[in-house]
Amino acid sequence: MGSIWDMVIIGGGPAGLTAGLYAARAGLKTVLLEQGIPGGTLINIDHLENYPGFADGIPGSELAMHMMEQATRFGLQTEIAHVTGLEWPSDAPQGAWQGGRVLAEEQSWQARTVVVSTGSRPRLLGVPGEERLTGRGVSYCATCDGALFRGKVVAVVGGGDSALSEAIFLTRFAERVLLIHRRDQLRGIQVLQERARENPKIAFHLESVVEEIQGQDGVQGLVLKHRPTGKTETVPVDGVFIYVGADPATGFLPEALQRDVRGYIIVNDDLQTSLTGVFAAGDVRLKKLRQVATAVGDGAQAAMAAGEFLANCDIR
Ligand code: NAP
């Protein structure tokens, strides 16, 4: 069975790492479970300009490394695990976690409290060719794959902050970047819109949707439809970066943990979920502003609330 943890944190993005820092520093026996590289969405951010304290900005991966080092210095333990579910005693009062277990494929951890900070996963476009060519020219991470397109032509799909900032980033490598957005108005903030428009390597295809991604062993082109006219054209590109938003990573959670229609976890002011003893922090929870700065605030708040819960809890 192993020992019982004061806190098990699921997901090692900025929210989880901050929860880990606060909990470990408060002397709570805490483990953070992460299925890949810690950092979460930070890993995909080439240059973060609006995180306080870094006047010149900071690469997301570097900030993630600092957060990880700081938390582990205070005693946070980390393990690589793909969490598959939560299980709690059948005789627990309704809506109470009551020292249940966090389950992975071959392991489990008993926890007095749990912080769910699994963030979100990139949304797929859902067009022919996308799945087949993922990893062969279709990408959801410019920071990871951008350098493969030196001197090439790439498309970026989406009109939000991610699409704009990653299109600008890709101009470091690509000869030309086509920004494809379904409406005539971009969603991203003004400063990014201006920077993208001023960049001579970026060409805008507005009111256009991707109908198909073409290619055999790699991406060769896109079938684009211009919405107002209904006209389609095939545009040759070597790669496609898709930034059409994200969905919460909550598929592994039991139904008892209340979510909204889109899957975001519903919490109270203490970031407590519908299951007492289970907290949610960062992009995975229902909230208005999903930023690194707000994820970090969530992590701190969830850890402090969990600490208060533990002070009054008799789970042995
Ligand atoms: P987002 O703001 O939700 O934007 C998604 C974009 O994709 C929208 O332009 C949307 O079009 C488009 N879209 C959605 N579904 C589509 C589909 N099926 N086909 C074609 N286009 C589709 O997502 P995001 O840009 O990833 O940003 C998410 C959050 O992170 C935001 O709060 C953002 O501010 C934040 N963020 C911040 C920074 C930063 O520098 N601080 C960087 C990246 C992200 P419509 O506009 O028509 O809906």
Short mmCIF file of C-alpha atoms and ligand atoms in Angstrom, two decimals:
data_model
loop_
_atom_site.label_atom_id
_atom_site.label_comp_id
_atom_site.label_asym_id
_atom_site.label_seq_id
_atom_site.Cartn_x
_atom_site.Cartn_y
_atom_site.Cartn_z
CA MET A 1 0.00 0.00 0.00
CA GLY A 2 2.85 2.44 0.76
CA SER A 3 2.63 5.58 2.82
CA ILE A 4 -0.02 8.29 2.67
CA TRP A 5 0.86 11.63 1.07
CA ASP A 6 -0.43 14.94 2.41
CA MET A 7 -0.84 16.11 -1.16
CA VAL A 8 -0.65 14.51 -4.58
CA ILE A 9 -0.46 17.02 -7.41
CA ILE A 10 -1.49 15.79 -10.86
CA GLY A 11 0.20 17.79 -13.62
CA GLY A 12 3.47 19.72 -13.63
CA GLY A 13 2.65 23.00 -15.37
CA PRO A 14 2.99 26.38 -13.65
CA ALA A 15 -0.09 25.75 -11.45
CA GLY A 16 1.12 22.33 -10.28
CA LEU A 17 4.71 23.44 -9.74
CA THR A 18 3.57 26.43 -7.68
CA ALA A 19 1.21 24.27 -5.61
CA GLY A 20 4.18 21.96 -5.06
CA LEU A 21 6.43 24.81 -4.00
CA TYR A 22 3.91 26.16 -1.49
CA ALA A 23 3.00 22.74 -0.09
CA ALA A 24 6.57 21.46 0.22
CA ARG A 25 7.73 24.74 1.77
CA ALA A 26 4.89 24.43 4.30
CA GLY A 27 6.28 21.04 5.29
CA LEU A 28 3.60 18.94 3.62
CA LYS A 29 4.67 15.58 2.26
CA THR A 30 3.97 16.22 -1.40
CA VAL A 31 4.49 14.42 -4.67
CA LEU A 32 3.88 15.84 -8.13
CA LEU A 33 2.95 13.40 -10.90
CA GLU A 34 3.74 14.41 -14.45
CA GLN A 35 3.51 12.26 -17.56
CA GLY A 36 6.12 14.12 -19.61
CA ILE A 37 8.53 16.98 -19.10
CA PRO A 38 7.49 19.32 -16.26
CA GLY A 39 6.47 22.77 -17.47
CA GLY A 40 3.13 22.10 -19.13
CA THR A 41 2.15 24.88 -21.53
CA LEU A 42 5.35 26.76 -20.62
CA ILE A 43 7.31 24.32 -22.76
CA ASN A 44 5.41 25.52 -25.84
CA ILE A 45 6.01 29.22 -25.22
CA ASP A 46 9.03 30.46 -27.06
CA HIS A 47 9.22 33.81 -25.29
CA LEU A 48 6.99 34.88 -22.41
CA GLU A 49 6.68 38.66 -22.25
CA ASN A 50 3.97 39.18 -19.68
CA TYR A 51 5.18 37.19 -16.70
CA PRO A 52 6.15 39.71 -14.01
CA GLY A 53 9.78 40.02 -13.02
CA PHE A 54 11.39 39.36 -16.39
CA ALA A 55 11.62 42.75 -18.09
CA ASP A 56 13.07 41.30 -21.29
CA GLY A 57 10.80 38.26 -21.24
CA ILE A 58 11.93 34.69 -20.66
CA PRO A 59 11.73 31.46 -22.69
CA GLY A 60 8.90 29.33 -21.27
CA SER A 61 11.15 26.29 -20.89
CA GLU A 62 13.65 28.32 -18.84
CA LEU A 63 10.92 29.58 -16.51
CA ALA A 64 9.67 25.99 -16.11
CA MET A 65 13.17 24.87 -15.14
CA HIS A 66 13.45 27.63 -12.51
CA MET A 67 10.04 26.71 -11.07
CA MET A 68 10.98 23.04 -10.91
CA GLU A 69 14.35 23.74 -9.24
CA GLN A 70 12.78 26.03 -6.68
CA ALA A 71 10.02 23.57 -5.73
CA THR A 72 12.34 20.55 -5.48
CA ARG A 73 14.78 22.58 -3.35
CA PHE A 74 11.99 22.85 -0.78
CA GLY A 75 11.42 19.11 -0.86
CA LEU A 76 8.80 18.55 -3.56
CA GLN A 77 9.10 15.02 -4.91
CA THR A 78 8.27 14.32 -8.53
CA GLU A 79 7.43 11.13 -10.36
CA ILE A 80 6.72 10.34 -13.98
CA ALA A 81 3.25 8.82 -14.21
CA HIS A 82 0.24 8.83 -16.49
CA VAL A 83 -2.69 9.20 -14.11
CA THR A 84 -5.72 7.21 -15.18
CA GLY A 85 -8.24 7.84 -12.41
CA LEU A 86 -9.19 8.60 -8.82
CA GLU A 87 -10.68 6.11 -6.38
CA TRP A 88 -11.97 6.76 -2.87
CA PRO A 89 -13.43 4.62 -0.08
CA SER A 90 -16.93 3.36 -0.83
CA ASP A 91 -17.96 4.18 2.75
CA ALA A 92 -16.80 7.80 2.48
CA PRO A 93 -19.49 10.41 3.15
CA GLN A 94 -21.07 11.70 -0.08
CA GLY A 95 -18.84 14.25 -1.80
CA ALA A 96 -15.79 13.51 0.37
CA TRP A 97 -12.42 12.36 -0.92
CA GLN A 98 -11.56 10.81 2.44
CA GLY A 99 -7.99 9.81 1.69
CA GLY A 100 -8.58 8.04 -1.60
CA ARG A 101 -6.02 6.93 -4.16
CA VAL A 102 -4.65 8.51 -7.31
CA LEU A 103 -4.32 5.74 -9.88
CA ALA A 104 -1.79 5.26 -12.68
CA GLU A 105 -1.33 2.25 -14.92
CA GLU A 106 0.88 0.24 -12.55
CA GLN A 107 0.97 2.32 -9.41
CA SER A 108 -1.19 4.31 -7.04
CA TRP A 109 -0.70 6.94 -4.36
CA GLN A 110 -2.88 7.42 -1.29
CA ALA A 111 -3.47 11.10 -0.67
CA ARG A 112 -5.06 13.23 2.05
CA THR A 113 -5.53 15.96 -0.55
CA VAL A 114 -5.24 16.14 -4.33
CA VAL A 115 -4.55 19.10 -6.60
CA VAL A 116 -5.64 18.58 -10.21
CA SER A 117 -3.53 20.83 -12.43
CA THR A 118 -3.54 18.93 -15.70
CA GLY A 119 -4.08 22.02 -17.88
CA SER A 120 -5.38 21.65 -21.38
CA ARG A 121 -4.59 19.88 -24.62
CA PRO A 122 -4.44 21.51 -28.06
CA ARG A 123 -7.69 21.30 -29.96
CA LEU A 124 -7.56 19.53 -33.31
CA LEU A 125 -8.82 21.09 -36.51
CA GLY A 126 -10.57 17.88 -37.48
CA VAL A 127 -9.85 17.99 -41.20
CA PRO A 128 -8.67 15.20 -43.53
CA GLY A 129 -4.90 14.73 -43.45
CA GLU A 130 -4.43 16.23 -39.98
CA GLU A 131 -4.04 13.04 -37.97
CA ARG A 132 -2.12 11.17 -40.65
CA LEU A 133 0.43 13.97 -41.08
CA THR A 134 0.86 14.88 -37.41
CA GLY A 135 4.60 14.72 -36.73
CA ARG A 136 5.19 14.84 -40.48
CA GLY A 137 4.61 18.53 -41.01
CA VAL A 138 1.50 19.04 -38.89
CA SER A 139 2.47 20.40 -35.48
CA TYR A 140 0.90 21.97 -32.39
CA CYS A 141 4.20 23.33 -31.03
CA ALA A 142 6.26 25.92 -32.91
CA THR A 143 8.89 26.00 -30.15
CA CYS A 144 9.44 22.26 -30.59
CA ASP A 145 9.30 22.00 -34.38
CA GLY A 146 9.83 25.49 -35.83
CA ALA A 147 13.54 25.03 -36.53
CA LEU A 148 12.72 22.15 -38.91
CA PHE A 149 11.23 24.68 -41.34
CA ARG A 150 14.24 26.87 -42.05
CA GLY A 151 13.75 28.58 -45.41
CA LYS A 152 10.36 26.86 -45.91
CA VAL A 153 6.75 28.03 -46.17
CA VAL A 154 4.49 27.24 -43.23
CA ALA A 155 0.89 27.96 -42.32
CA VAL A 156 -0.44 28.87 -38.89
CA VAL A 157 -4.13 28.25 -38.27
CA GLY A 158 -6.02 30.38 -35.71
CA GLY A 159 -6.49 34.02 -34.82
CA GLY A 160 -5.82 34.09 -31.05
CA ASP A 161 -2.74 35.06 -29.03
CA SER A 162 -1.14 31.66 -29.57
CA ALA A 163 -1.49 31.76 -33.36
CA LEU A 164 -0.18 35.31 -33.58
CA SER A 165 2.79 34.93 -31.24
CA GLU A 166 3.82 31.60 -32.76
CA ALA A 167 3.47 32.96 -36.33
CA ILE A 168 5.84 35.78 -35.36
CA PHE A 169 8.22 33.25 -33.78
CA LEU A 170 8.16 31.07 -36.90
CA THR A 171 9.39 33.94 -39.09
CA ARG A 172 12.82 33.34 -37.49
CA PHE A 173 13.06 30.14 -39.52
CA ALA A 174 10.48 30.11 -42.27
CA GLU A 175 10.77 32.14 -45.44
CA ARG A 176 7.02 32.84 -45.36
CA VAL A 177 4.25 32.28 -42.83
CA LEU A 178 0.61 32.18 -43.92
CA LEU A 179 -1.75 33.04 -41.10
CA ILE A 180 -5.13 31.45 -41.73
CA HIS A 181 -8.10 32.65 -39.70
CA ARG A 182 -11.78 31.88 -40.13
CA ARG A 183 -13.06 35.43 -39.47
CA ASP A 184 -12.11 38.90 -40.72
CA GLN A 185 -11.29 40.01 -37.14
CA LEU A 186 -8.41 38.52 -35.19
CA ARG A 187 -9.04 37.51 -31.59
CA GLY A 188 -5.49 38.10 -30.29
CA ILE A 189 -4.42 41.20 -28.35
CA GLN A 190 -3.67 44.43 -30.24
CA VAL A 191 0.08 44.44 -29.65
CA LEU A 192 0.46 40.99 -31.22
CA GLN A 193 -1.84 41.89 -34.11
CA GLU A 194 0.29 44.95 -34.87
CA ARG A 195 3.54 43.01 -34.65
CA ALA A 196 2.21 40.32 -36.97
CA ARG A 197 0.90 42.85 -39.49
CA GLU A 198 4.21 44.71 -39.51
CA ASN A 199 6.16 41.52 -40.17
CA PRO A 200 6.88 41.30 -43.92
CA LYS A 201 7.14 37.49 -43.78
CA ILE A 202 3.55 37.03 -42.57
CA ALA A 203 0.70 36.91 -45.10
CA PHE A 204 -2.89 36.90 -43.83
CA HIS A 205 -5.60 34.66 -45.23
CA LEU A 206 -8.67 35.91 -43.38
CA GLU A 207 -12.21 34.53 -43.59
CA SER A 208 -10.60 31.30 -44.75
CA VAL A 209 -10.83 27.76 -43.45
CA VAL A 210 -8.62 24.73 -44.02
CA GLU A 211 -10.62 21.98 -45.69
CA GLU A 212 -7.81 19.48 -46.12
CA ILE A 213 -4.12 19.02 -45.38
CA GLN A 214 -2.47 17.35 -48.35
CA GLY A 215 0.73 15.31 -48.69
CA GLN A 216 2.02 11.75 -48.78
CA ASP A 217 4.95 11.39 -46.37
CA GLY A 218 4.94 15.05 -45.39
CA VAL A 219 2.75 18.13 -45.73
CA GLN A 220 2.69 19.49 -49.25
CA GLY A 221 -0.28 21.81 -49.32
CA LEU A 222 -3.58 23.00 -47.90
CA VAL A 223 -6.98 23.20 -49.46
CA LEU A 224 -8.33 26.57 -48.34
CA LYS A 225 -11.87 27.79 -48.66
CA HIS A 226 -12.58 31.50 -48.72
CA ARG A 227 -15.83 31.71 -46.75
CA PRO A 228 -17.51 34.76 -48.31
CA THR A 229 -17.07 33.51 -51.89
CA GLY A 230 -17.01 29.76 -51.27
CA LYS A 231 -14.00 29.52 -53.60
CA THR A 232 -11.40 26.86 -52.81
CA GLU A 233 -7.71 26.91 -53.71
CA THR A 234 -4.73 24.67 -53.03
CA VAL A 235 -1.85 26.48 -51.38
CA PRO A 236 1.57 24.79 -51.26
CA VAL A 237 3.10 24.73 -47.75
CA ASP A 238 5.75 22.58 -46.07
CA GLY A 239 4.24 22.62 -42.60
CA VAL A 240 1.10 23.55 -40.65
CA PHE A 241 0.99 24.77 -37.07
CA ILE A 242 -2.45 24.52 -35.51
CA TYR A 243 -3.46 26.95 -32.75
CA VAL A 244 -7.24 26.80 -32.56
CA GLY A 245 -7.59 26.75 -28.80
CA ALA A 246 -7.46 24.01 -26.21
CA ASP A 247 -9.69 21.68 -24.21
CA PRO A 248 -9.27 20.82 -20.52
CA ALA A 249 -7.43 17.58 -19.78
CA THR A 250 -10.10 16.07 -17.55
CA GLY A 251 -10.96 12.84 -19.32
CA PHE A 252 -9.49 10.69 -16.53
CA LEU A 253 -11.64 12.23 -13.78
CA PRO A 254 -14.69 10.55 -12.25
CA GLU A 255 -18.15 11.99 -12.88
CA ALA A 256 -18.44 12.96 -9.22
CA LEU A 257 -16.02 15.80 -9.91
CA GLN A 258 -18.32 18.43 -11.35
CA ARG A 259 -17.41 20.09 -14.64
CA ASP A 260 -19.08 22.53 -16.99
CA VAL A 261 -20.30 21.56 -20.47
CA ARG A 262 -16.83 22.09 -21.95
CA GLY A 263 -15.18 19.93 -19.28
CA TYR A 264 -13.63 22.65 -17.10
CA ILE A 265 -13.64 21.75 -13.39
CA ILE A 266 -16.03 23.79 -11.25
CA VAL A 267 -14.45 25.08 -8.02
CA ASN A 268 -15.36 27.39 -5.14
CA ASP A 269 -13.32 30.42 -4.01
CA ASP A 270 -10.80 28.10 -2.31
CA LEU A 271 -10.40 26.15 -5.57
CA GLN A 272 -12.09 23.21 -3.86
CA THR A 273 -13.91 20.93 -6.30
CA SER A 274 -17.21 19.16 -5.67
CA LEU A 275 -15.17 16.46 -3.93
CA THR A 276 -13.98 17.77 -0.53
CA GLY A 277 -10.20 17.40 -0.32
CA VAL A 278 -9.69 17.63 -4.08
CA PHE A 279 -8.65 21.01 -5.47
CA ALA A 280 -8.19 22.23 -9.06
CA ALA A 281 -5.73 24.86 -10.26
CA GLY A 282 -4.72 26.50 -13.54
CA ASP A 283 -6.13 26.13 -17.04
CA VAL A 284 -8.07 22.98 -16.14
CA ARG A 285 -10.54 24.84 -13.96
CA LEU A 286 -13.43 27.05 -14.95
CA LYS A 287 -12.19 30.64 -15.00
CA LYS A 288 -11.98 33.71 -17.19
CA LEU A 289 -8.30 34.37 -17.73
CA ARG A 290 -5.93 31.56 -18.62
CA GLN A 291 -2.40 32.90 -18.32
CA VAL A 292 0.82 31.72 -16.69
CA ALA A 293 0.40 34.46 -14.08
CA THR A 294 -3.09 33.29 -13.15
CA ALA A 295 -2.03 29.61 -13.12
CA VAL A 296 0.71 30.42 -10.63
CA GLY A 297 -1.80 32.29 -8.42
CA ASP A 298 -4.12 29.27 -8.55
CA GLY A 299 -1.32 26.92 -7.51
CA ALA A 300 -0.53 29.01 -4.44
CA GLN A 301 -4.20 29.35 -3.51
CA ALA A 302 -4.97 25.65 -3.90
CA ALA A 303 -1.95 24.64 -1.79
CA MET A 304 -2.85 27.06 0.98
CA ALA A 305 -6.49 25.93 1.00
CA ALA A 306 -5.40 22.30 1.04
CA GLY A 307 -3.08 23.11 3.96
CA GLU A 308 -6.03 24.56 5.91
CA PHE A 309 -8.12 21.52 5.05
CA LEU A 310 -5.33 19.22 6.32
CA ALA A 311 -5.08 21.12 9.61
CA ASN A 312 -8.67 20.08 10.35
CA CYS A 313 -8.56 16.64 8.79
CA ASP A 314 -8.34 13.34 10.65
CA ILE A 315 -7.42 11.06 7.71
CA ARG A 316 -4.56 8.82 8.91
P1 NAP B 1 -8.06 31.16 -28.25
O1 NAP B 1 -7.88 32.52 -27.70
O2 NAP B 1 -9.23 30.36 -27.85
O3 NAP B 1 -8.07 31.31 -29.84
C1 NAP B 1 -8.36 30.23 -30.68
C2 NAP B 1 -8.46 30.72 -32.11
O4 NAP B 1 -8.70 29.61 -32.95
C3 NAP B 1 -9.55 31.75 -32.34
O5 NAP B 1 -9.10 32.74 -33.20
C4 NAP B 1 -10.64 30.90 -33.00
O6 NAP B 1 -11.41 31.61 -33.94
C5 NAP B 1 -9.85 29.87 -33.74
N1 NAP B 1 -10.57 28.61 -33.90
C6 NAP B 1 -11.18 27.87 -32.94
N2 NAP B 1 -11.71 26.74 -33.46
C7 NAP B 1 -11.42 26.78 -34.79
C8 NAP B 1 -11.67 25.90 -35.86
N3 NAP B 1 -12.35 24.75 -35.70
N4 NAP B 1 -11.23 26.25 -37.09
C9 NAP B 1 -10.55 27.39 -37.28
N5 NAP B 1 -10.26 28.26 -36.29
C10 NAP B 1 -10.69 27.96 -35.06
O7 NAP B 1 -6.80 30.21 -27.98
P2 NAP B 1 -5.25 30.60 -27.80
O8 NAP B 1 -4.80 31.56 -28.81
O9 NAP B 1 -4.53 29.29 -27.69
O10 NAP B 1 -5.21 31.30 -26.38
C11 NAP B 1 -5.70 30.61 -25.21
C12 NAP B 1 -5.47 31.48 -23.97
O11 NAP B 1 -4.07 31.61 -23.73
C13 NAP B 1 -6.00 32.90 -24.16
O12 NAP B 1 -6.54 33.34 -22.94
C14 NAP B 1 -4.78 33.68 -24.53
O13 NAP B 1 -4.87 35.05 -24.16
C15 NAP B 1 -3.69 32.97 -23.72
N6 NAP B 1 -2.37 33.14 -24.38
C16 NAP B 1 -1.61 34.20 -24.00
C17 NAP B 1 -0.39 34.41 -24.62
C18 NAP B 1 0.46 35.56 -24.21
O14 NAP B 1 1.34 35.95 -24.90
N7 NAP B 1 0.23 36.14 -23.09
C19 NAP B 1 0.06 33.57 -25.62
C20 NAP B 1 -0.75 32.51 -25.98
C21 NAP B 1 -1.98 32.30 -25.37
P3 NAP B 1 -12.48 32.74 -33.48
O15 NAP B 1 -11.67 33.93 -33.13
O16 NAP B 1 -13.32 32.90 -34.70
O17 NAP B 1 -13.23 32.15 -32.34
#
